[in-house]
């Protein structure tokens, strides 16, 4: 039995920030507030640092199995806990793709042996696997990922009948990547005709256009309304799509939206310095789009902030436009990005916690996590708003070894991460010890 007393914290939880101590016994939060420290308890004085529920990132690509030259569950989860992310939901565009229960079981086996944060997995939809999807329950997967636009991996679901079947019969939340591929292919052809293989990266948001996003996300929302499905539209990037989503608390919604930290941070001017490093799908668009996304977070039109952490090697990223893969590594830096934007007054700390911890837990029915509550698992992160984090190659933990933030100084730092009551990161270093990670449990959301 172990007890840990976190004292002099500023708790950020359920809309409030307030001074409190937190007593952790074994893997759970036992007491919030003042009280005696039981004999033999280890105490950590947080000296006014802010204590948040560990972040739950509902969209990461850890590349296992099959693409382990880019990343592994072990490497990316270690990066995650250094960044205050204590749980993640991993995507199915692996090799082979994760499109049935056998592949999910395989991933769970790898994760149980190697993953450093709590994990869950999506099952991927295809044009032909509806019968299998109907068998996949919350014990197997967190949700069904539907690529309604083609991206990394060949997982496009574009057969209208298959889509109807999925929306009509899904037992789990449906998470969609929305970009209308036929329009993108047309745009690609036009740019290829003009530039050959040397299409400038600045064209990416014009090829993967606002119209392509809107057409696909409006189709997804239409299908969800027709069939009463539980739909979560991933990584919105445009002001235009926002009209498809209602503001308000997530508890009342059947249709929700996610934005990713990089789409809240970069805009098209960033291509000039970062080039294909920030090539991603959907593309980073204009500053006006980014600002509208920020406002939508504040007004609760967007429900979840995640990363779409999608590592590729620098060698792959150095290729010409069509060959450079889309996606960038982010999971270690998402909380820092949000804290930095908090320093600019963009979001309050409770808003960050709501979008990056509470709401993913509510959306996916993640049991007893995502909140600082007595009896819940002790997944916690202490951050220092006065700290500074310099991103250099030594700081970066991703297997791919790079970050779009190399050279950046974020205002704020992660001081401590607790996972299931175990101190897994402290003072800039992961703590050696037995892995504390668990498979997430999903209750019908
Ligand atoms: O940019 C992206 N990269 N978007 C996706 O949808 C997939 C991801 C990846 O797996 O590389």
Coordinates of C-alpha atoms and ligand atoms in Angstrom, one line a residue:
X1 CA 0.0 0.0 0.0
X2 CA 1.3 3.5 -0.8
X3 CA 0.1 7.0 0.0
X4 CA 1.2 10.2 -1.5
X5 CA 0.1 13.7 -0.3
X6 CA 0.2 16.5 -2.8
X7 CA 0.0 19.7 -0.8
X8 CA -0.3 23.4 -1.6
X9 CA -1.8 22.8 -5.1
X10 CA -4.0 25.0 -7.1
X11 CA -6.5 22.5 -8.4
X12 CA -8.0 23.1 -11.8
X13 CA -11.1 21.0 -12.1
X14 CA -14.8 21.1 -13.2
X15 CA -14.8 24.8 -14.1
X16 CA -12.9 26.1 -11.0
X17 CA -9.4 26.8 -9.8
X18 CA -9.0 26.5 -6.0
X19 CA -6.3 25.8 -3.4
X20 CA -6.4 22.2 -2.1
X21 CA -4.3 19.2 -1.1
X22 CA -4.8 15.8 -2.7
X23 CA -4.2 12.6 -0.9
X24 CA -3.5 9.6 -3.2
X25 CA -3.8 6.1 -1.9
X26 CA -2.5 3.4 -4.2
X27 CA -3.9 4.1 -7.6
X28 CA -6.8 6.4 -6.5
X29 CA -7.6 9.9 -5.3
X30 CA -8.7 9.4 -1.7
X31 CA -9.2 12.9 -0.4
X32 CA -9.4 16.4 -1.9
X33 CA -9.0 19.2 0.7
X34 CA -7.2 19.6 3.9
X35 CA -6.7 16.8 6.4
X36 CA -4.0 14.9 8.3
X37 CA -1.2 13.3 6.4
X38 CA -1.3 9.5 7.3
X39 CA 1.9 8.2 8.9
X40 CA 4.5 7.0 6.3
X41 CA 3.0 9.1 3.6
X42 CA 5.3 10.7 1.1
X43 CA 4.6 14.4 0.6
X44 CA 5.2 16.6 -2.4
X45 CA 4.8 20.3 -1.8
X46 CA 3.6 21.8 -5.1
X47 CA 4.1 25.4 -3.7
X48 CA 1.1 26.8 -5.6
X49 CA 1.6 25.0 -8.9
X50 CA -1.5 24.1 -10.8
X51 CA -2.8 20.5 -10.6
X52 CA -4.9 19.2 -13.5
X53 CA -6.4 15.9 -14.4
X54 CA -3.9 14.1 -16.8
X55 CA -4.8 14.9 -20.3
X56 CA -6.7 12.4 -22.4
X57 CA -5.7 12.7 -26.1
X58 CA -8.4 11.1 -28.2
X59 CA -6.3 11.0 -31.4
X60 CA -2.8 9.7 -31.7
X61 CA -1.0 7.5 -34.2
X62 CA 1.7 5.4 -32.5
X63 CA 2.3 3.4 -35.7
X64 CA 2.2 -0.1 -34.2
X65 CA 2.1 -2.6 -35.7
X66 CA 4.1 -2.2 -38.9
X67 CA 5.4 1.3 -39.1
X68 CA 7.8 1.2 -36.2
X69 CA 10.5 3.0 -38.1
X70 CA 8.4 6.1 -37.4
X71 CA 7.2 5.5 -33.8
X72 CA 6.2 2.8 -31.3
X73 CA 3.7 2.7 -28.5
X74 CA 6.6 2.6 -26.1
X75 CA 8.4 5.7 -27.4
X76 CA 5.3 7.9 -28.1
X77 CA 3.7 7.0 -24.7
X78 CA 6.9 8.0 -22.9
X79 CA 6.8 11.4 -24.8
X80 CA 3.1 11.7 -23.8
X81 CA 3.7 11.3 -20.1
X82 CA 6.5 13.9 -20.2
X83 CA 3.9 16.2 -21.7
X84 CA 1.2 15.5 -19.1
X85 CA -0.9 13.2 -21.3
X86 CA -1.8 10.2 -19.2
X87 CA -4.2 8.5 -21.5
X88 CA -4.5 8.2 -25.3
X89 CA -6.7 6.7 -28.0
X90 CA -4.7 5.3 -30.9
X91 CA -5.7 5.2 -34.5
X92 CA -6.1 2.2 -36.8
X93 CA -4.1 3.2 -39.9
X94 CA -1.3 0.8 -39.0
X95 CA 0.1 -2.1 -41.1
X96 CA -1.9 -4.2 -41.1
X97 CA -4.8 -1.8 -40.5
X98 CA -6.7 -2.4 -37.2
X99 CA -10.0 -3.4 -38.7
X100 CA -11.1 -6.4 -36.7
X101 CA -11.1 -7.8 -33.2
X102 CA -8.0 -9.9 -33.8
X103 CA -6.0 -6.8 -34.8
X104 CA -7.3 -5.0 -31.8
X105 CA -6.3 -7.8 -29.5
X106 CA -2.8 -7.7 -31.1
X107 CA -2.5 -4.0 -30.3
X108 CA -3.7 -4.5 -26.8
X109 CA -1.0 -7.2 -26.3
X110 CA 1.7 -4.8 -27.5
X111 CA 0.4 -2.0 -25.3
X112 CA 0.1 -4.2 -22.2
X113 CA 3.8 -5.0 -22.6
X114 CA 5.2 -1.6 -23.7
X115 CA 2.9 1.4 -23.3
X116 CA 3.7 4.0 -20.7
X117 CA 0.3 5.7 -20.5
X118 CA -3.3 4.4 -20.3
X119 CA -4.5 3.3 -23.7
X120 CA -7.5 2.6 -25.9
X121 CA -7.8 1.8 -29.6
X122 CA -10.2 2.6 -32.4
X123 CA -11.3 0.0 -34.8
X124 CA -11.1 1.2 -38.4
X125 CA -14.0 1.0 -40.8
X126 CA -13.6 -0.1 -44.4
X127 CA -16.0 -0.3 -47.3
X128 CA -16.6 -4.0 -46.4
X129 CA -16.2 -4.7 -42.7
X130 CA -19.7 -3.7 -41.3
X131 CA -20.4 -7.2 -40.0
X132 CA -17.2 -7.2 -38.0
X133 CA -17.8 -3.6 -36.7
X134 CA -21.1 -4.8 -35.4
X135 CA -19.3 -7.4 -33.2
X136 CA -16.8 -4.8 -31.8
X137 CA -17.9 -3.7 -28.3
X138 CA -16.6 -1.3 -25.6
X139 CA -14.3 -4.1 -24.3
X140 CA -12.5 -4.1 -27.7
X141 CA -12.4 -0.5 -28.8
X142 CA -13.2 3.1 -27.9
X143 CA -14.8 3.9 -31.1
X144 CA -15.0 3.4 -34.9
X145 CA -12.7 5.5 -37.0
X146 CA -14.0 6.3 -40.4
X147 CA -11.7 7.9 -42.9
X148 CA -14.3 9.8 -45.0
X149 CA -11.3 11.3 -46.7
X150 CA -8.2 9.6 -47.8
X151 CA -5.1 10.2 -45.6
X152 CA -2.0 8.3 -44.4
X153 CA -2.8 4.6 -45.0
X154 CA -5.3 3.3 -47.4
X155 CA -8.5 3.4 -45.3
X156 CA -10.9 5.5 -47.3
X157 CA -14.5 4.6 -46.8
X158 CA -16.4 6.1 -49.8
X159 CA -19.1 3.6 -50.6
X160 CA -22.3 5.5 -49.7
X161 CA -24.0 2.2 -48.7
X162 CA -21.1 1.3 -46.4
X163 CA -21.3 4.7 -44.7
X164 CA -25.1 4.4 -44.2
X165 CA -24.6 0.9 -42.7
X166 CA -22.0 2.3 -40.3
X167 CA -24.1 5.2 -39.2
X168 CA -27.2 3.1 -38.8
X169 CA -25.6 0.2 -36.9
X170 CA -22.6 1.5 -35.0
X171 CA -22.5 0.4 -31.3
X172 CA -19.6 2.7 -30.5
X173 CA -19.0 6.4 -31.1
X174 CA -18.1 7.1 -34.7
X175 CA -15.0 9.4 -35.2
X176 CA -14.6 10.7 -38.7
X177 CA -11.8 12.2 -40.7
X178 CA -13.7 14.5 -43.0
X179 CA -12.3 15.6 -46.3
X180 CA -14.0 14.9 -49.6
X181 CA -11.4 13.0 -51.6
X182 CA -12.8 13.4 -55.2
X183 CA -12.5 17.2 -54.8
X184 CA -9.0 16.8 -53.5
X185 CA -8.0 14.6 -56.3
X186 CA -9.3 17.1 -58.8
X187 CA -7.3 19.9 -57.1
X188 CA -4.2 17.7 -57.1
X189 CA -4.5 17.2 -60.8
X190 CA -4.8 20.9 -61.4
X191 CA -1.7 21.7 -59.3
X192 CA 0.3 18.8 -60.9
X193 CA -0.6 20.1 -64.4
X194 CA 0.8 23.5 -63.3
X195 CA 3.9 22.5 -61.2
X196 CA 4.6 18.9 -62.0
X197 CA 6.1 17.2 -58.8
X198 CA 7.3 20.6 -57.4
X199 CA 4.0 21.8 -56.0
X200 CA 4.8 24.5 -53.4
X201 CA 3.7 23.4 -49.9
X202 CA 1.7 26.6 -49.6
X203 CA -0.8 25.0 -52.0
X204 CA -1.6 22.3 -49.5
X205 CA -4.6 24.1 -47.9
X206 CA -5.9 24.9 -51.4
X207 CA -5.7 21.3 -52.5
X208 CA -7.1 20.0 -49.3
X209 CA -9.6 22.9 -49.5
X210 CA -12.2 24.4 -47.3
X211 CA -14.8 23.1 -49.7
X212 CA -13.4 19.5 -49.4
X213 CA -13.7 19.7 -45.6
X214 CA -17.2 21.2 -45.6
X215 CA -18.6 18.8 -48.1
X216 CA -17.4 15.8 -46.1
X217 CA -18.2 17.1 -42.6
X218 CA -21.7 18.2 -43.6
X219 CA -22.2 14.7 -45.1
X220 CA -21.1 13.1 -41.8
X221 CA -23.4 15.4 -39.7
X222 CA -26.3 14.7 -42.1
X223 CA -25.8 10.9 -41.7
X224 CA -25.6 11.2 -37.9
X225 CA -28.8 13.2 -37.8
X226 CA -30.6 10.7 -40.1
X227 CA -29.6 7.7 -38.0
X228 CA -29.3 9.2 -34.6
X229 CA -25.7 8.1 -34.5
X230 CA -23.1 9.3 -31.9
X231 CA -20.7 11.2 -34.1
X232 CA -17.4 12.9 -33.3
X233 CA -15.9 14.9 -36.1
X234 CA -12.1 15.0 -35.7
X235 CA -9.7 17.8 -36.4
X236 CA -11.8 20.7 -37.7
X237 CA -9.8 23.2 -39.5
X238 CA -12.2 25.7 -41.1
X239 CA -14.4 28.5 -39.9
X240 CA -17.0 27.3 -42.4
X241 CA -17.5 23.9 -40.8
X242 CA -18.3 25.4 -37.4
X243 CA -21.9 26.2 -38.4
X244 CA -22.5 22.4 -38.5
X245 CA -22.0 22.2 -34.7
X246 CA -24.0 23.5 -31.8
X247 CA -22.5 25.4 -28.8
X248 CA -23.3 23.9 -25.4
X249 CA -22.3 21.3 -22.9
X250 CA -21.1 18.0 -24.2
X251 CA -23.6 16.0 -22.0
X252 CA -26.4 17.2 -24.3
X253 CA -24.8 16.4 -27.6
X254 CA -24.9 13.4 -30.0
X255 CA -22.7 15.3 -32.5
X256 CA -19.4 16.7 -31.2
X257 CA -16.3 18.2 -32.7
X258 CA -12.6 18.1 -32.0
X259 CA -9.8 20.5 -32.9
X260 CA -6.1 19.7 -32.7
X261 CA -3.5 21.8 -31.0
X262 CA -1.6 22.5 -34.2
X263 CA -4.6 23.9 -35.9
X264 CA -5.1 26.2 -33.0
X265 CA -1.5 27.3 -33.2
X266 CA -0.2 27.5 -36.8
X267 CA -1.7 29.2 -39.8
X268 CA -0.8 29.3 -43.5
X269 CA 2.1 31.8 -42.9
X270 CA 3.9 29.0 -41.0
X271 CA 4.5 27.0 -44.2
X272 CA 7.2 29.5 -45.2
X273 CA 9.4 28.5 -42.3
X274 CA 8.3 24.9 -41.5
X275 CA 7.4 23.6 -45.0
X276 CA 6.3 20.0 -45.2
X277 CA 7.0 19.5 -41.5
X278 CA 3.6 20.9 -40.9
X279 CA 1.9 19.2 -43.9
X280 CA -1.0 17.4 -42.3
X281 CA -4.5 16.3 -43.2
X282 CA -6.7 18.3 -42.9
X283 CA -4.4 21.1 -43.8
X284 CA -3.5 24.1 -41.6
X285 CA -5.5 26.9 -43.2
X286 CA -5.7 30.7 -42.7
X287 CA -5.3 32.8 -39.6
X288 CA -9.0 33.6 -39.8
X289 CA -9.8 29.9 -39.7
X290 CA -7.5 29.4 -36.7
X291 CA -9.0 32.4 -34.9
X292 CA -12.5 31.0 -35.5
X293 CA -11.5 27.6 -34.1
X294 CA -10.1 29.3 -31.0
X295 CA -13.4 31.2 -30.5
X296 CA -15.3 27.9 -31.0
X297 CA -13.4 26.3 -28.2
X298 CA -14.3 29.2 -25.9
X299 CA -18.0 29.1 -26.8
X300 CA -18.2 25.3 -26.5
X301 CA -19.0 24.7 -30.1
X302 CA -15.8 22.6 -30.2
X303 CA -15.8 20.0 -27.5
X304 CA -12.4 18.3 -27.5
X305 CA -8.8 19.4 -28.0
X306 CA -6.4 16.7 -29.0
X307 CA -3.3 16.3 -31.2
X308 CA -3.6 13.9 -34.1
X309 CA 0.0 13.1 -33.1
X310 CA 1.3 11.6 -36.4
X311 CA 5.0 11.1 -36.5
X312 CA 7.0 10.6 -39.7
X313 CA 10.7 10.6 -40.1
X314 CA 12.6 13.8 -41.2
X315 CA 13.8 11.9 -44.3
X316 CA 10.2 11.2 -45.3
X317 CA 9.2 14.8 -44.6
X318 CA 12.1 16.1 -46.8
X319 CA 10.5 14.6 -49.9
X320 CA 8.6 16.6 -52.6
X321 CA 5.0 17.7 -52.0
X322 CA 3.2 14.6 -53.2
X323 CA 5.6 12.1 -51.5
X324 CA 6.1 14.0 -48.1
X325 CA 3.6 12.2 -45.8
X326 CA 1.1 14.2 -43.8
X327 CA 1.2 14.5 -40.0
X328 CA 3.5 15.8 -37.3
X329 CA 4.5 14.7 -33.8
X330 CA 2.8 16.7 -31.1
X331 CA 1.7 14.7 -28.0
X332 CA 4.6 15.8 -25.8
X333 CA 3.9 19.5 -26.5
X334 CA 0.1 19.9 -26.6
X335 CA -0.3 20.9 -23.0
X336 CA 2.6 23.3 -23.3
X337 CA 1.0 24.8 -26.4
X338 CA -2.2 25.3 -24.6
X339 CA -0.5 26.8 -21.5
X340 CA 1.4 29.2 -23.7
X341 CA -1.9 30.3 -25.3
X342 CA -3.3 30.6 -21.8
X343 CA -0.5 33.0 -21.1
X344 CA -1.8 35.0 -24.0
X345 CA -5.3 35.0 -22.5
X346 CA -6.8 32.7 -25.2
X347 CA -8.3 30.1 -22.8
X348 CA -8.7 29.8 -19.1
X349 CA -7.1 26.8 -17.4
X350 CA -10.6 25.3 -16.6
X351 CA -11.4 25.5 -20.3
X352 CA -8.2 23.7 -21.2
X353 CA -9.0 21.0 -18.7
X354 CA -12.6 20.7 -19.9
X355 CA -11.6 20.2 -23.5
X356 CA -8.5 18.0 -23.0
X357 CA -9.5 15.8 -20.0
X358 CA -13.2 16.1 -18.9
X359 CA -14.8 16.0 -22.3
X360 CA -12.9 13.1 -23.9
X361 CA -13.7 11.1 -20.8
X362 CA -17.4 11.9 -21.1
X363 CA -17.5 11.4 -24.8
X364 CA -16.0 7.9 -24.8
X365 CA -17.4 6.9 -21.4
X366 CA -13.9 6.4 -20.0
X367 CA -14.5 5.1 -16.5
X368 CA -13.2 7.0 -13.5
X369 CA -10.7 9.2 -15.2
X370 CA -10.6 12.7 -16.7
X371 CA -11.6 14.5 -13.5
X372 CA -10.0 15.1 -10.1
X373 CA -12.6 13.4 -7.9
X374 CA -12.4 11.3 -4.8
X375 CA -12.4 7.6 -5.8
X376 CA -11.2 8.3 -9.3
X377 CA -7.9 7.1 -10.6
X378 CA -5.0 9.4 -9.7
X379 CA -4.0 10.5 -13.2
X380 CA -2.7 14.0 -12.5
X381 CA -0.3 16.6 -13.9
X382 CA 1.2 19.5 -12.1
X383 CA 2.2 22.4 -14.2
X384 CA 4.3 25.5 -13.4
X385 CA 2.9 28.6 -15.1
X386 CA 6.1 30.5 -14.2
X387 CA 8.3 27.8 -15.8
X388 CA 9.7 27.9 -19.3
X389 CA 10.2 24.9 -21.5
X390 CA 12.9 25.2 -24.2
X391 CA 12.4 22.6 -26.9
X392 CA 15.6 21.2 -28.2
X393 CA 16.6 17.8 -29.6
X394 CA 17.4 16.5 -26.1
X395 CA 14.0 17.5 -24.8
X396 CA 12.2 15.8 -27.7
X397 CA 11.2 12.2 -26.8
X398 CA 9.6 11.1 -30.1
X399 CA 11.1 8.3 -31.9
X400 CA 11.3 10.4 -35.1
X401 CA 13.6 12.8 -33.1
X402 CA 12.1 16.1 -34.3
X403 CA 9.4 18.6 -33.4
X404 CA 8.0 21.6 -35.3
X405 CA 8.8 23.4 -32.1
X406 CA 12.6 23.0 -32.0
X407 CA 13.9 26.3 -30.8
X408 CA 10.6 27.4 -29.2
X409 CA 10.3 28.5 -25.6
X410 CA 6.9 27.7 -24.2
X411 CA 5.7 29.7 -21.2
X412 CA 4.9 27.0 -18.7
X413 CA 6.4 23.6 -17.9
X414 CA 5.2 20.2 -16.8
X415 CA 6.5 19.6 -13.2
X416 CA 5.0 16.2 -12.3
X417 CA 2.9 13.5 -13.9
X418 CA 1.1 10.9 -11.8
X419 CA -0.3 7.8 -13.6
X420 CA -2.6 5.5 -11.6
X421 CA -1.1 7.0 -8.4
X422 CA 2.5 6.4 -9.5
X423 CA 5.0 9.3 -10.1
X424 CA 6.1 8.7 -13.7
X425 CA 7.6 12.1 -14.5
X426 CA 9.2 14.7 -12.3
X427 CA 11.5 17.7 -12.8
X428 CA 12.1 17.2 -16.5
X429 CA 12.7 13.5 -16.4
X430 CA 10.6 10.3 -16.6
X431 CA 10.9 8.3 -13.4
X432 CA 12.3 4.8 -13.7
X433 CA 10.1 2.1 -12.3
X434 CA 7.6 -0.5 -13.3
X435 CA 5.1 0.7 -15.9
X436 CA 1.9 1.9 -14.3
X437 CA -0.2 2.1 -17.5
X438 CA -3.5 0.3 -17.9
X439 CA -6.0 -0.4 -20.6
X440 CA -8.8 2.2 -20.4
X441 CA -12.3 0.9 -19.7
X442 CA -15.1 2.3 -21.8
X443 CA -18.7 2.5 -20.6
X444 CA -21.4 3.1 -23.1
X445 CA -21.2 6.8 -23.7
Ligands
LIG1 O1 -1.9 14.4 -41.1 C1 -2.4 13.4 -40.9 N1 -1.6 12.3 -40.6 N2 -3.7 13.2 -40.9 C2 -4.2 11.9 -40.8 O2 -5.4 11.8 -41.0 C3 -3.4 10.8 -40.6 C4 -2.1 11.1 -40.0 C5 -1.1 10.0 -40.1 O3 -1.4 8.9 -39.8 O4 0.0 10.3 -40.6

